[in-house]
Amino acid sequence: IMQITNWMDQIVKENPDVVTKVDYGKTYENRTISLLKIGSKSASAKKAIWMDCGIHAREWIAPAFCQYFINQTYKTDPKMEQMMKNMDFYVTPVLNVDGYIYSWTDNSTRLWRKNRTPGPEGCECLGTDLNRNFYANWGTVGISFDCCSNIYPGKSAVSEPEAQAVTNFVGKRADEILCFLTIHSYGQLLLIPYGHPNVIAPNENELVHKHKNTTIDLVGLAAAEAIKKVHGKQYTVGTSPDVLYANSGSSRDWARLQGIPFAFTFELRDDGTYGFKLPEDQIQPACEEAYSGALHIITHVHDKEFIKPTGTAATVAATLWTTMMAVFVTSTVIV
Amino acid sequence: MRLKIIIVLTILTGITGSPSITIRPEVELVDNKQRISEQQNLVTETDEVVEDVMATGELNPNHYPAQRAAKVVQHYINTLYGSPFKVFHLHRVHSGNAEDVADSGRKYQLEISVQEMISNTSGKCSAEVFFSRGDKQHSPQVQVMCEELLKINTTKEEDAFYQHLKKNTSLLSAEYLPDSHGHIEPDMKPLWHLASVASSFIMLNESTQDTLFNMAQVANVTQLATESDQLKFEYLILLHEMVSQEIIRWKLLVSWCPPEGVKVLQMEKLPHCHECEKPPNTN
């Protein structure tokens, strides 16, 4: 984790005009939870994109992806430059710092998932599943109140400092955040809200015919297409209860309930052969394809917000108008 | 000329108004307060209710019921045809169908693609999976028919490996396959493949409609001395169950020789590893 923190500081040092590090919470073991805020500086509050990685300790490809993503942002890509002008990117490379560090201890700790908070009184195990701890149908489905369980949701909603950190930071900025991406592995899936089988996100496929290109699952499908174009990997899109399993208290569901319209859980490679222990030679391709998918979603929310819906037509007309005016004025002057 | 320009300009202005239009984007913002209180006070539907409404008839091949049943087919194929040089993995589910069978259980019919991981060949299979319901929980019953796929010839590699180990005076052992970084030494790969096949027996036995198993890691493997033609290994294998997200430890006694294939002679589920989760201050 030292490497990651040092690297974050390095990025800030090299790009002070676009990158800031924000410490926004503490873990149970009192470690700092930080994000990088990337975007051109602005006096007023900007719209933003949220991405977090490593909420589950053993999903190592996720923090790798956040770092990859950060590296892509300040490359001179004209579209990315435009988006950085209009939006800020809040990226947390490792959310569950305690758990992540623990999973690096030795071979026997590699498959740890939860955080490192002690269990309740009398429990011989420790740790809470952070992705069951958020205030979103907390403690209802896809959990176990056995404190030794890997899907133990904590003693109450948002009982965990790591979940509190996200809730506080994102909660304050919910109106500005256009999309919330939370990165996991494995399974090759793009999951949309909600985790509870009886709740449907307002912008799910009901609205297909009316709002064709704003529907969350169509955006997800397009993102999966983008992913497939990179290395041919198939990512399935759907709600968690349809495609994987029902769950509650997830950060994605909480974000959606805050009104953030596009909330996705990314489950990266692979599909079970190596599972959590993705071989090193797959890290780069896994990141490349995930980036393609994330970028599609981010571009979509950006364009929807900043490029007028009548889009090209309006800009063309405006340009024509101005040019005509200029011609008129000049021709008047000349003649 | 000038008149034409004026006319064009007037028309354009008429259509688009002034160039500095602000069209409100269609953001589907939810009324925060109302929505939140609605959603978070939802009726707590229990898992049982969810299960009773299970899909019947034609299944969405990408949804979990077909996917879980298809995974069982993968395990089954490995128990019959797997070897240290032949390991099968579910690639795609093309279509699926489910129906209840009286009160005894549920039957799935699936069209899937399966991939052999070492030769990297895939083929289609048709399969039927039966999950029994009720007091007597049997392991799922599977029937499968695959095209060409199962005819892959690995005799040469298997015989070479078998002979090599038989001749070797020292016994093989290894731990953590793969290691934390997904790495496996090339000459240990056959032992990892063998573990995949052996754990398929367990995963097949343990599978239900509410589980999805993958082998997470070989914690350790030790070759045992034998008098017979068989090669014998004792394995400690970690399985990952997706729905509960648990890591389940199994000790297996496995035998293998090319003509007879992989057999699991003994299996023992080990308790949840509390030691692995010992809080730091009790070290």
Coordinates of N, CA, C and O in Angstrom, one line a residue, chain A residues 29 58 60 102 104 106-113 116 124-126 132 135-137 140-142 148-151 175 186 194 196-199 202-203 207 211 214 234 236 241-245 254 256-259 261 271-274 276-280 304-305 308-310 314 317-318 320-321 324-325 327-328 331-332 335, chain B residues 1-2 5-6 8-9 12-13 16-17 19 21-30 32 35-36 39-47 50 62-65 67-68 71 89-92 117 175-184 189 192 212 214-217 238 240 242-247 272 274-280:
Chain A
E29 N -8.3 0.3 11.4 CA -7.0 0.3 11.9 C -6.3 1.6 11.8 O -5.1 1.7 11.8
R58 N -9.5 -9.1 -1.5 CA -8.9 -10.1 -2.4 C -9.0 -9.8 -3.9 O -8.4 -10.5 -4.7
W60 N -7.7 -8.1 -6.2 CA -6.5 -7.3 -6.5 C -6.5 -6.6 -7.9 O -5.9 -5.5 -8.0
Y102 N -3.9 -6.7 4.6 CA -4.0 -8.0 5.2 C -3.8 -9.1 4.1 O -3.1 -10.1 4.3
W104 N -2.2 -9.1 1.5 CA -0.9 -9.2 1.0 C 0.1 -9.8 2.0 O 1.3 -10.1 1.7
D106 N 0.5 -12.9 3.6 CA 1.2 -14.1 3.1 C 0.1 -15.0 2.3 O -1.0 -14.5 2.1
N107 N 0.6 -16.1 1.9 CA -0.3 -17.0 1.1 C -1.6 -17.4 1.8 O -2.6 -17.7 1.1
S108 N -1.6 -17.4 3.1 CA -2.8 -17.9 3.8 C -3.8 -16.8 3.9 O -5.0 -17.0 4.2
T109 N -3.4 -15.5 3.7 CA -4.4 -14.4 3.9 C -4.9 -13.9 2.5 O -5.7 -13.0 2.5
R110 N -4.4 -14.5 1.5 CA -4.7 -13.9 0.1 C -6.2 -13.8 -0.2 O -6.6 -12.9 -0.9
L111 N -7.0 -14.7 0.4 CA -8.4 -14.7 0.0 C -9.3 -14.0 1.0 O -10.5 -14.2 1.0
W112 N -8.8 -13.1 1.7 CA -9.6 -12.3 2.7 C -10.4 -11.3 1.9 O -10.0 -10.8 0.9
R113 N -11.7 -11.1 2.3 CA -12.6 -10.2 1.6 C -13.1 -9.0 2.4 O -13.2 -7.9 1.8
R116 N -11.4 -5.1 8.6 CA -10.7 -5.8 9.7 C -11.3 -5.3 11.1 O -10.6 -5.3 12.1
E124 N -15.9 -15.1 17.4 CA -14.5 -15.5 17.3 C -13.9 -15.1 15.9 O -12.7 -15.3 15.6
C125 N -14.7 -14.4 15.1 CA -14.2 -14.0 13.8 C -14.2 -12.5 13.7 O -14.8 -11.8 14.6
L126 N -13.6 -11.9 12.7 CA -13.7 -10.5 12.5 C -14.0 -10.1 11.1 O -14.0 -10.9 10.2
R132 N -22.0 -4.8 1.9 CA -23.3 -5.1 2.4 C -23.6 -4.1 3.5 O -24.7 -4.3 4.2
Y135 N -26.3 2.0 3.5 CA -27.7 2.2 3.8 C -28.6 2.1 2.6 O -29.0 3.1 2.0
A136 N -28.8 0.9 2.2 CA -29.7 0.6 1.0 C -30.3 -0.8 1.2 O -29.7 -1.8 0.9
N137 N -31.5 -0.8 1.7 CA -32.2 -2.0 2.0 C -31.3 -2.9 3.0 O -31.3 -4.1 2.9
T140 N -31.2 -7.1 4.5 CA -32.4 -7.8 4.0 C -32.1 -9.0 3.2 O -32.4 -10.1 3.7
V141 N -31.5 -8.9 2.1 CA -31.2 -10.1 1.3 C -29.7 -10.2 1.0 O -29.0 -9.2 1.0
G142 N -29.3 -11.4 0.7 CA -27.9 -11.7 0.3 C -26.9 -11.4 1.4 O -25.7 -11.0 1.1
C148 N -19.1 -14.6 11.3 CA -18.0 -15.2 10.6 C -18.2 -15.3 9.1 O -17.3 -15.6 8.4
S149 N -19.4 -15.0 8.7 CA -19.7 -15.1 7.3 C -19.0 -14.0 6.5 O -18.8 -12.9 6.9
N150 N -18.7 -14.4 5.2 CA -18.1 -13.4 4.3 C -19.0 -12.3 3.8 O -18.6 -11.4 3.1
I151 N -20.3 -12.5 4.1 CA -21.3 -11.5 3.7 C -22.0 -11.0 4.9 O -23.2 -10.6 4.9
D175 N -25.5 15.7 -5.7 CA -26.1 16.5 -6.8 C -25.1 16.7 -8.0 O -25.5 16.9 -9.1
Y186 N -14.4 -11.4 -9.2 CA -14.3 -11.7 -10.6 C -15.7 -12.0 -11.2 O -16.7 -12.1 -10.4
Y194 N -31.2 -2.6 -8.9 CA -30.8 -2.8 -7.5 C -30.5 -4.2 -7.2 O -30.8 -5.1 -7.9
H196 N -31.8 -5.8 -4.7 CA -33.0 -6.4 -4.2 C -33.8 -6.8 -5.3 O -34.1 -6.0 -6.2
P197 N -34.3 -8.1 -5.4 CA -35.0 -8.5 -6.5 C -36.4 -7.8 -6.8 O -36.9 -7.9 -7.9
N198 N -36.9 -7.2 -5.8 CA -38.2 -6.5 -6.0 C -38.2 -5.0 -6.3 O -39.2 -4.4 -6.3
V199 N -37.0 -4.5 -6.4 CA -36.8 -3.1 -6.7 C -36.2 -2.9 -8.0 O -35.2 -3.5 -8.4
P202 N -35.4 3.4 -11.5 CA -36.4 4.1 -12.3 C -36.0 4.2 -13.8 O -36.8 4.3 -14.6
N203 N -34.7 4.2 -14.1 CA -34.3 4.3 -15.5 C -33.9 3.0 -16.1 O -33.2 2.9 -17.1
L207 N -38.2 2.0 -19.8 CA -38.2 3.2 -20.5 C -37.6 3.1 -21.9 O -37.3 4.1 -22.5
H211 N -36.8 6.7 -23.8 CA -35.5 7.4 -23.6 C -34.4 6.4 -24.0 O -33.6 6.0 -23.2
T214 N -30.8 6.9 -22.8 CA -30.4 7.3 -21.4 C -30.7 6.2 -20.4 O -30.4 6.2 -19.3
Q234 N -16.4 -11.5 -23.0 CA -17.8 -11.2 -22.9 C -18.1 -10.8 -21.5 O -17.7 -11.5 -20.5
T236 N -21.4 -9.8 -19.0 CA -22.8 -9.8 -19.0 C -23.4 -8.6 -18.2 O -22.8 -8.2 -17.2
P241 N -29.6 -9.4 -8.9 CA -30.5 -10.5 -8.7 C -30.8 -11.4 -9.9 O -31.1 -12.5 -9.8
D242 N -30.7 -10.8 -11.1 CA -30.9 -11.5 -12.3 C -29.7 -12.3 -12.7 O -29.8 -13.5 -13.1
V243 N -28.6 -11.7 -12.6 CA -27.4 -12.2 -13.3 C -26.5 -13.0 -12.3 O -25.7 -13.9 -12.7
L244 N -26.5 -12.6 -11.0 CA -25.5 -13.1 -10.1 C -26.2 -13.7 -8.8 O -26.4 -14.9 -8.6
Y245 N -26.7 -12.8 -8.0 CA -27.4 -13.1 -6.8 C -28.0 -11.8 -6.2 O -27.5 -10.7 -6.4
W254 N -26.8 2.2 -2.8 CA -26.8 3.4 -2.0 C -26.7 4.7 -2.9 O -27.4 5.6 -2.8
R256 N -27.3 5.0 -6.0 CA -28.5 5.2 -6.9 C -29.6 5.8 -6.1 O -30.3 6.7 -6.6
L257 N -29.7 5.4 -4.8 CA -30.7 6.0 -4.0 C -30.4 7.4 -3.6 O -31.4 8.2 -3.3
Q258 N -29.2 7.9 -3.8 CA -28.9 9.3 -3.6 C -29.3 10.1 -4.8 O -29.1 11.3 -4.8
G259 N -29.7 9.4 -5.8 CA -30.1 10.1 -7.0 C -29.0 10.1 -8.1 O -29.2 10.7 -9.1
P261 N -27.7 8.9 -11.2 CA -28.4 8.1 -12.1 C -27.7 6.9 -12.7 O -28.4 5.9 -13.0
D271 N -13.4 -15.5 -15.4 CA -14.7 -16.2 -15.2 C -14.6 -17.4 -14.4 O -15.5 -18.3 -14.4
G272 N -13.5 -17.5 -13.6 CA -13.5 -18.6 -12.6 C -12.2 -19.5 -12.7 O -11.9 -20.2 -11.7
T273 N -11.5 -19.4 -13.8 CA -10.3 -20.3 -13.9 C -9.2 -20.0 -12.8 O -8.8 -20.8 -12.1
Y274 N -8.9 -18.7 -12.8 CA -7.9 -18.2 -11.7 C -8.7 -17.4 -10.7 O -8.1 -17.2 -9.6
F276 N -9.8 -14.9 -8.2 CA -9.3 -13.7 -7.6 C -7.8 -13.5 -8.0 O -7.2 -12.4 -7.9
K277 N -7.1 -14.7 -8.3 CA -5.7 -14.6 -8.5 C -5.4 -14.5 -10.0 O -4.7 -15.4 -10.5
L278 N -5.8 -13.4 -10.6 CA -5.5 -13.2 -12.0 C -4.0 -13.1 -12.3 O -3.3 -12.4 -11.6
P279 N -3.5 -14.0 -13.2 CA -2.1 -13.9 -13.5 C -1.6 -12.6 -14.0 O -2.4 -11.8 -14.6
E280 N -0.4 -12.3 -13.7 CA 0.1 -10.9 -14.0 C 0.0 -10.6 -15.5 O -0.2 -9.4 -15.8
K304 N -24.3 13.7 -22.2 CA -25.7 13.9 -21.9 C -25.8 15.3 -21.1 O -26.8 16.0 -21.2
E305 N -24.8 15.6 -20.3 CA -24.9 16.7 -19.4 C -24.4 18.0 -20.1 O -25.0 19.1 -20.0
K308 N -25.6 19.5 -25.8 CA -27.0 19.7 -25.8 C -27.7 18.5 -26.6 O -27.1 18.1 -27.6
P309 N -28.8 18.0 -26.1 CA -29.5 16.9 -26.7 C -29.7 17.0 -28.2 O -29.6 16.1 -28.9
T310 N -30.1 18.2 -28.7 CA -30.3 18.3 -30.1 C -28.9 18.5 -30.7 O -28.7 18.7 -31.9
A314 N -28.0 21.7 -33.2 CA -28.0 23.0 -32.6 C -26.7 23.7 -32.8 O -26.6 24.9 -33.2
A317 N -26.4 24.8 -36.5 CA -27.2 25.9 -36.8 C -26.6 27.2 -36.2 O -26.6 28.2 -36.8
A318 N -26.1 27.1 -34.9 CA -25.5 28.2 -34.3 C -24.3 28.7 -35.1 O -24.2 29.9 -35.3
L320 N -23.7 28.3 -38.2 CA -24.2 28.8 -39.5 C -24.7 30.3 -39.3 O -24.3 31.2 -40.1
W321 N -25.5 30.4 -38.3 CA -26.0 31.7 -37.9 C -24.9 32.8 -37.8 O -24.9 33.8 -38.4
M324 N -23.1 33.5 -41.1 CA -24.0 34.3 -41.9 C -23.9 35.7 -41.5 O -23.8 36.6 -42.3
M325 N -24.1 35.9 -40.2 CA -24.0 37.3 -39.6 C -22.7 38.0 -40.0 O -22.7 39.1 -40.4
V327 N -20.8 37.2 -42.5 CA -20.8 37.5 -43.9 C -21.6 38.8 -44.2 O -21.2 39.7 -44.9
F328 N -22.8 38.8 -43.6 CA -23.7 39.9 -43.8 C -23.0 41.2 -43.4 O -23.0 42.2 -44.2
S331 N -20.1 42.0 -45.8 CA -20.5 42.4 -47.1 C -21.2 43.8 -47.1 O -21.0 44.6 -48.0
T332 N -21.8 44.1 -45.9 CA -22.4 45.4 -45.8 C -21.3 46.5 -45.8 O -21.4 47.5 -46.5
V335 N -19.6 46.7 -49.3 CA -20.5 47.4 -50.3 C -20.9 48.8 -49.8 O -20.3 49.7 -49.7
Chain B
M1 N -28.6 39.9 -53.3 CA -27.6 39.1 -52.5 C -27.9 39.3 -51.0 O -28.1 38.5 -50.2
R2 N -27.8 40.6 -50.7 CA -28.0 41.0 -49.3 C -29.3 40.6 -48.8 O -29.5 40.1 -47.7
I5 N -29.4 37.0 -47.9 CA -28.7 36.7 -46.6 C -29.6 37.0 -45.5 O -29.8 36.3 -44.5
I6 N -30.3 38.2 -45.6 CA -31.2 38.6 -44.5 C -32.3 37.5 -44.3 O -32.6 37.1 -43.2
V8 N -32.3 34.3 -45.1 CA -31.7 33.1 -44.6 C -31.5 33.3 -43.1 O -31.8 32.4 -42.2
L9 N -30.9 34.4 -42.7 CA -30.6 34.7 -41.3 C -31.9 34.7 -40.5 O -32.0 34.1 -39.4
L12 N -33.1 31.1 -40.1 CA -32.3 30.4 -39.1 C -32.6 30.8 -37.7 O -32.7 30.0 -36.8
T13 N -32.7 32.2 -37.5 CA -33.0 32.6 -36.1 C -34.3 32.1 -35.7 O -34.5 31.7 -34.5
T16 N -33.7 28.3 -34.7 CA -32.9 27.9 -33.6 C -32.9 28.9 -32.4 O -32.4 28.7 -31.4
G17 N -33.6 30.1 -32.7 CA -33.6 31.1 -31.6 C -32.2 31.7 -31.6 O -31.4 31.6 -32.6
P19 N -28.2 31.8 -30.6 CA -27.2 30.7 -30.5 C -27.0 30.3 -29.1 O -26.5 29.2 -28.8
I21 N -28.6 28.9 -26.7 CA -29.8 28.2 -26.1 C -29.3 27.4 -24.9 O -28.2 26.8 -25.0
T22 N -30.0 27.2 -23.9 CA -29.7 26.2 -22.9 C -30.9 25.2 -22.9 O -32.0 25.6 -22.4
I23 N -30.6 24.1 -23.4 CA -31.7 23.0 -23.3 C -31.4 22.2 -22.1 O -30.3 21.7 -21.9
R24 N -32.4 22.0 -21.3 CA -32.2 21.3 -20.0 C -32.0 19.8 -20.3 O -32.8 19.2 -21.0
P25 N -30.9 19.3 -19.9 CA -30.6 17.8 -20.2 C -31.6 17.0 -19.5 O -32.1 17.3 -18.4
E26 N -31.9 15.8 -20.0 CA -32.9 14.9 -19.4 C -32.3 14.1 -18.4 O -32.1 12.9 -18.6
V27 N -31.9 14.6 -17.3 CA -31.3 13.8 -16.2 C -32.5 13.2 -15.4 O -33.3 13.9 -14.9
E28 N -32.4 11.9 -15.2 CA -33.5 11.3 -14.5 C -33.3 11.4 -13.0 O -33.0 10.4 -12.3
L29 N -33.2 12.6 -12.5 CA -33.0 12.7 -11.0 C -34.2 12.3 -10.2 O -35.3 12.7 -10.5
V30 N -33.9 11.5 -9.2 CA -35.0 11.0 -8.4 C -35.2 12.0 -7.3 O -34.3 12.6 -6.8
N32 N -34.9 12.8 -4.1 CA -34.1 12.1 -3.1 C -34.9 11.7 -1.9 O -35.0 10.5 -1.6
R35 N -37.8 9.1 -2.5 CA -37.3 7.9 -3.0 C -36.6 7.1 -1.9 O -36.8 5.9 -1.7
I36 N -35.7 7.8 -1.2 CA -34.9 7.1 -0.2 C -35.8 6.5 0.8 O -35.7 5.3 1.2
Q39 N -37.6 3.4 -0.7 CA -36.8 2.2 -0.9 C -36.3 1.6 0.4 O -36.2 0.4 0.5
Q40 N -35.9 2.4 1.3 CA -35.3 1.9 2.5 C -36.2 1.3 3.5 O -35.9 0.6 4.4
N41 N -37.5 1.6 3.3 CA -38.5 1.0 4.2 C -39.2 -0.2 3.5 O -40.3 -0.6 3.9
L42 N -38.5 -0.7 2.5 CA -39.1 -1.8 1.8 C -39.4 -3.0 2.6 O -38.7 -3.3 3.6
V43 N -40.4 -3.7 2.2 CA -40.7 -5.0 2.9 C -39.5 -5.9 2.8 O -38.8 -6.0 1.8
T44 N -39.2 -6.5 3.9 CA -38.0 -7.4 3.9 C -38.5 -8.8 3.3 O -39.0 -9.6 4.0
E45 N -38.3 -8.9 2.0 CA -38.6 -10.2 1.4 C -37.5 -11.2 1.8 O -36.3 -10.9 1.7
T46 N -37.9 -12.3 2.2 CA -36.9 -13.3 2.6 C -36.4 -14.1 1.4 O -37.1 -14.1 0.4
D47 N -35.3 -14.8 1.6 CA -34.8 -15.5 0.5 C -35.7 -16.6 0.0 O -35.8 -16.9 -1.2
V50 N -38.0 -15.3 -2.7 CA -37.2 -15.2 -4.0 C -37.1 -16.5 -4.7 O -37.3 -16.7 -5.9
N62 N -28.2 -15.8 -19.8 CA -27.2 -15.0 -19.1 C -27.5 -14.9 -17.6 O -26.7 -14.3 -16.8
H63 N -28.7 -15.3 -17.3 CA -29.1 -15.1 -15.9 C -28.7 -16.3 -15.0 O -28.3 -17.4 -15.6
Y64 N -28.7 -16.1 -13.7 CA -28.0 -17.1 -12.9 C -28.6 -18.5 -12.9 O -27.8 -19.5 -12.7
P65 N -29.9 -18.7 -13.0 CA -30.4 -20.1 -13.0 C -29.7 -21.0 -14.0 O -29.2 -22.1 -13.7
Q67 N -26.9 -20.3 -15.7 CA -25.5 -20.3 -15.5 C -25.1 -21.3 -14.4 O -24.1 -22.0 -14.5
R68 N -25.8 -21.3 -13.3 CA -25.5 -22.2 -12.2 C -25.6 -23.7 -12.6 O -24.8 -24.5 -12.3
K71 N -22.8 -24.6 -14.9 CA -21.5 -24.9 -14.2 C -21.5 -26.3 -13.7 O -20.4 -26.9 -13.6
H89 N -13.9 -26.1 -19.1 CA -14.5 -24.9 -18.5 C -15.7 -24.5 -19.2 O -15.7 -24.4 -20.5
L90 N -16.7 -24.1 -18.5 CA -17.9 -23.5 -19.2 C -17.6 -22.3 -19.9 O -16.9 -21.4 -19.3
H91 N -17.9 -22.2 -21.2 CA -17.6 -21.0 -21.9 C -18.9 -20.1 -22.1 O -18.9 -19.0 -21.7
R92 N -19.9 -20.7 -22.6 CA -21.2 -19.9 -22.8 C -22.4 -20.7 -22.6 O -22.4 -22.0 -22.8
M117 N -9.2 -26.2 -21.7 CA -8.4 -25.1 -21.4 C -7.0 -25.2 -21.9 O -6.3 -24.3 -22.2
E175 N 3.0 -26.2 -2.8 CA 2.0 -25.5 -2.1 C 1.6 -24.2 -2.9 O 2.4 -23.7 -3.7
Y176 N 0.4 -23.7 -2.6 CA -0.1 -22.5 -3.2 C 0.0 -22.4 -4.7 O 0.8 -21.8 -5.3
L177 N -0.9 -23.2 -5.4 CA -1.0 -23.2 -6.8 C -2.4 -22.6 -7.1 O -3.4 -23.2 -6.8
P178 N -2.5 -21.5 -7.8 CA -1.5 -20.6 -8.1 C -1.0 -19.8 -6.9 O -1.7 -19.8 -5.8
D179 N 0.1 -19.1 -7.0 CA 0.5 -18.2 -5.9 C -0.4 -17.0 -5.8 O -1.3 -16.8 -6.6
S180 N 0.0 -16.1 -4.9 CA -0.9 -14.9 -4.8 C -1.0 -14.0 -6.0 O -1.9 -13.3 -6.2
H181 N 0.0 -14.2 -6.9 CA -0.1 -13.4 -8.1 C -0.5 -14.2 -9.4 O -0.3 -13.8 -10.5
G182 N -1.2 -15.3 -9.1 CA -1.7 -16.1 -10.2 C -0.7 -16.9 -11.0 O -1.0 -17.4 -12.0
H183 N 0.5 -17.0 -10.4 CA 1.5 -17.7 -11.1 C 1.6 -19.2 -10.7 O 1.5 -19.5 -9.5
I184 N 1.8 -20.1 -11.7 CA 2.1 -21.5 -11.4 C 3.3 -21.9 -12.2 O 3.4 -21.6 -13.4
K189 N 2.0 -27.3 -13.3 CA 0.7 -27.1 -13.8 C -0.2 -28.4 -13.9 O -1.3 -28.4 -13.6
W192 N -1.9 -28.9 -10.8 CA -3.0 -27.9 -10.6 C -4.2 -28.4 -11.4 O -5.3 -28.3 -11.0
L212 N -22.6 -21.6 -6.7 CA -21.8 -21.6 -7.9 C -20.3 -21.7 -7.4 O -19.8 -20.9 -6.7
N214 N -16.2 -22.5 -7.9 CA -14.9 -22.6 -8.7 C -13.8 -23.0 -7.7 O -13.9 -22.7 -6.5
M215 N -12.8 -23.6 -8.3 CA -11.6 -23.9 -7.4 C -10.8 -22.6 -7.3 O -10.4 -22.0 -8.3
A216 N -10.5 -22.2 -6.0 CA -9.8 -21.0 -5.8 C -8.3 -21.2 -5.8 O -7.5 -20.4 -6.4
Q217 N -7.9 -22.3 -5.1 CA -6.4 -22.5 -5.0 C -6.1 -23.9 -4.4 O -7.0 -24.5 -3.7
L238 N -8.9 -25.3 -1.8 CA -9.8 -24.2 -1.4 C -10.8 -23.9 -2.5 O -10.4 -23.7 -3.7
H240 N -14.1 -21.7 -3.9 CA -14.8 -20.5 -3.7 C -16.3 -20.7 -4.1 O -16.6 -21.1 -5.2
M242 N -19.6 -18.8 -4.8 CA -19.9 -17.4 -5.2 C -21.1 -16.7 -4.4 O -21.0 -15.6 -4.1
V243 N -22.1 -17.4 -4.2 CA -23.3 -16.8 -3.6 C -23.0 -16.4 -2.1 O -23.4 -15.3 -1.7
S244 N -22.4 -17.3 -1.4 CA -22.1 -17.0 0.0 C -20.7 -16.3 0.1 O -20.4 -15.8 1.2
Q245 N -20.0 -16.3 -1.0 CA -18.6 -15.7 -1.0 C -17.7 -16.4 -0.1 O -16.6 -15.9 0.3
E246 N -18.0 -17.6 0.3 CA -17.1 -18.3 1.3 C -16.0 -19.1 0.6 O -16.1 -19.5 -0.6
I247 N -14.9 -19.3 1.3 CA -13.8 -20.2 0.9 C -14.0 -21.4 1.7 O -14.0 -21.4 2.9
H272 N -14.2 -24.1 8.9 CA -13.9 -22.7 8.6 C -12.6 -22.3 9.3 O -12.4 -22.6 10.4
H274 N -10.7 -20.4 11.2 CA -10.7 -19.3 12.2 C -9.3 -18.8 12.5 O -9.1 -17.6 12.7
E275 N -8.4 -19.7 12.4 CA -7.0 -19.2 12.7 C -6.5 -18.2 11.6 O -5.8 -17.3 11.9
C276 N -7.0 -18.4 10.4 CA -6.6 -17.5 9.4 C -7.2 -16.1 9.7 O -6.7 -15.1 9.2
E277 N -8.2 -16.0 10.6 CA -8.8 -14.7 10.8 C -8.5 -14.2 12.2 O -9.2 -13.4 12.8
K278 N -7.5 -14.8 12.8 CA -7.2 -14.5 14.2 C -6.8 -13.0 14.3 O -6.0 -12.5 13.5
P279 N -7.5 -12.2 15.2 CA -7.1 -10.8 15.3 C -5.7 -10.6 15.7 O -5.1 -11.5 16.4
P280 N -5.0 -9.6 15.2 CA -3.6 -9.5 15.3 C -3.1 -9.6 16.8 O -2.0 -10.1 17.0

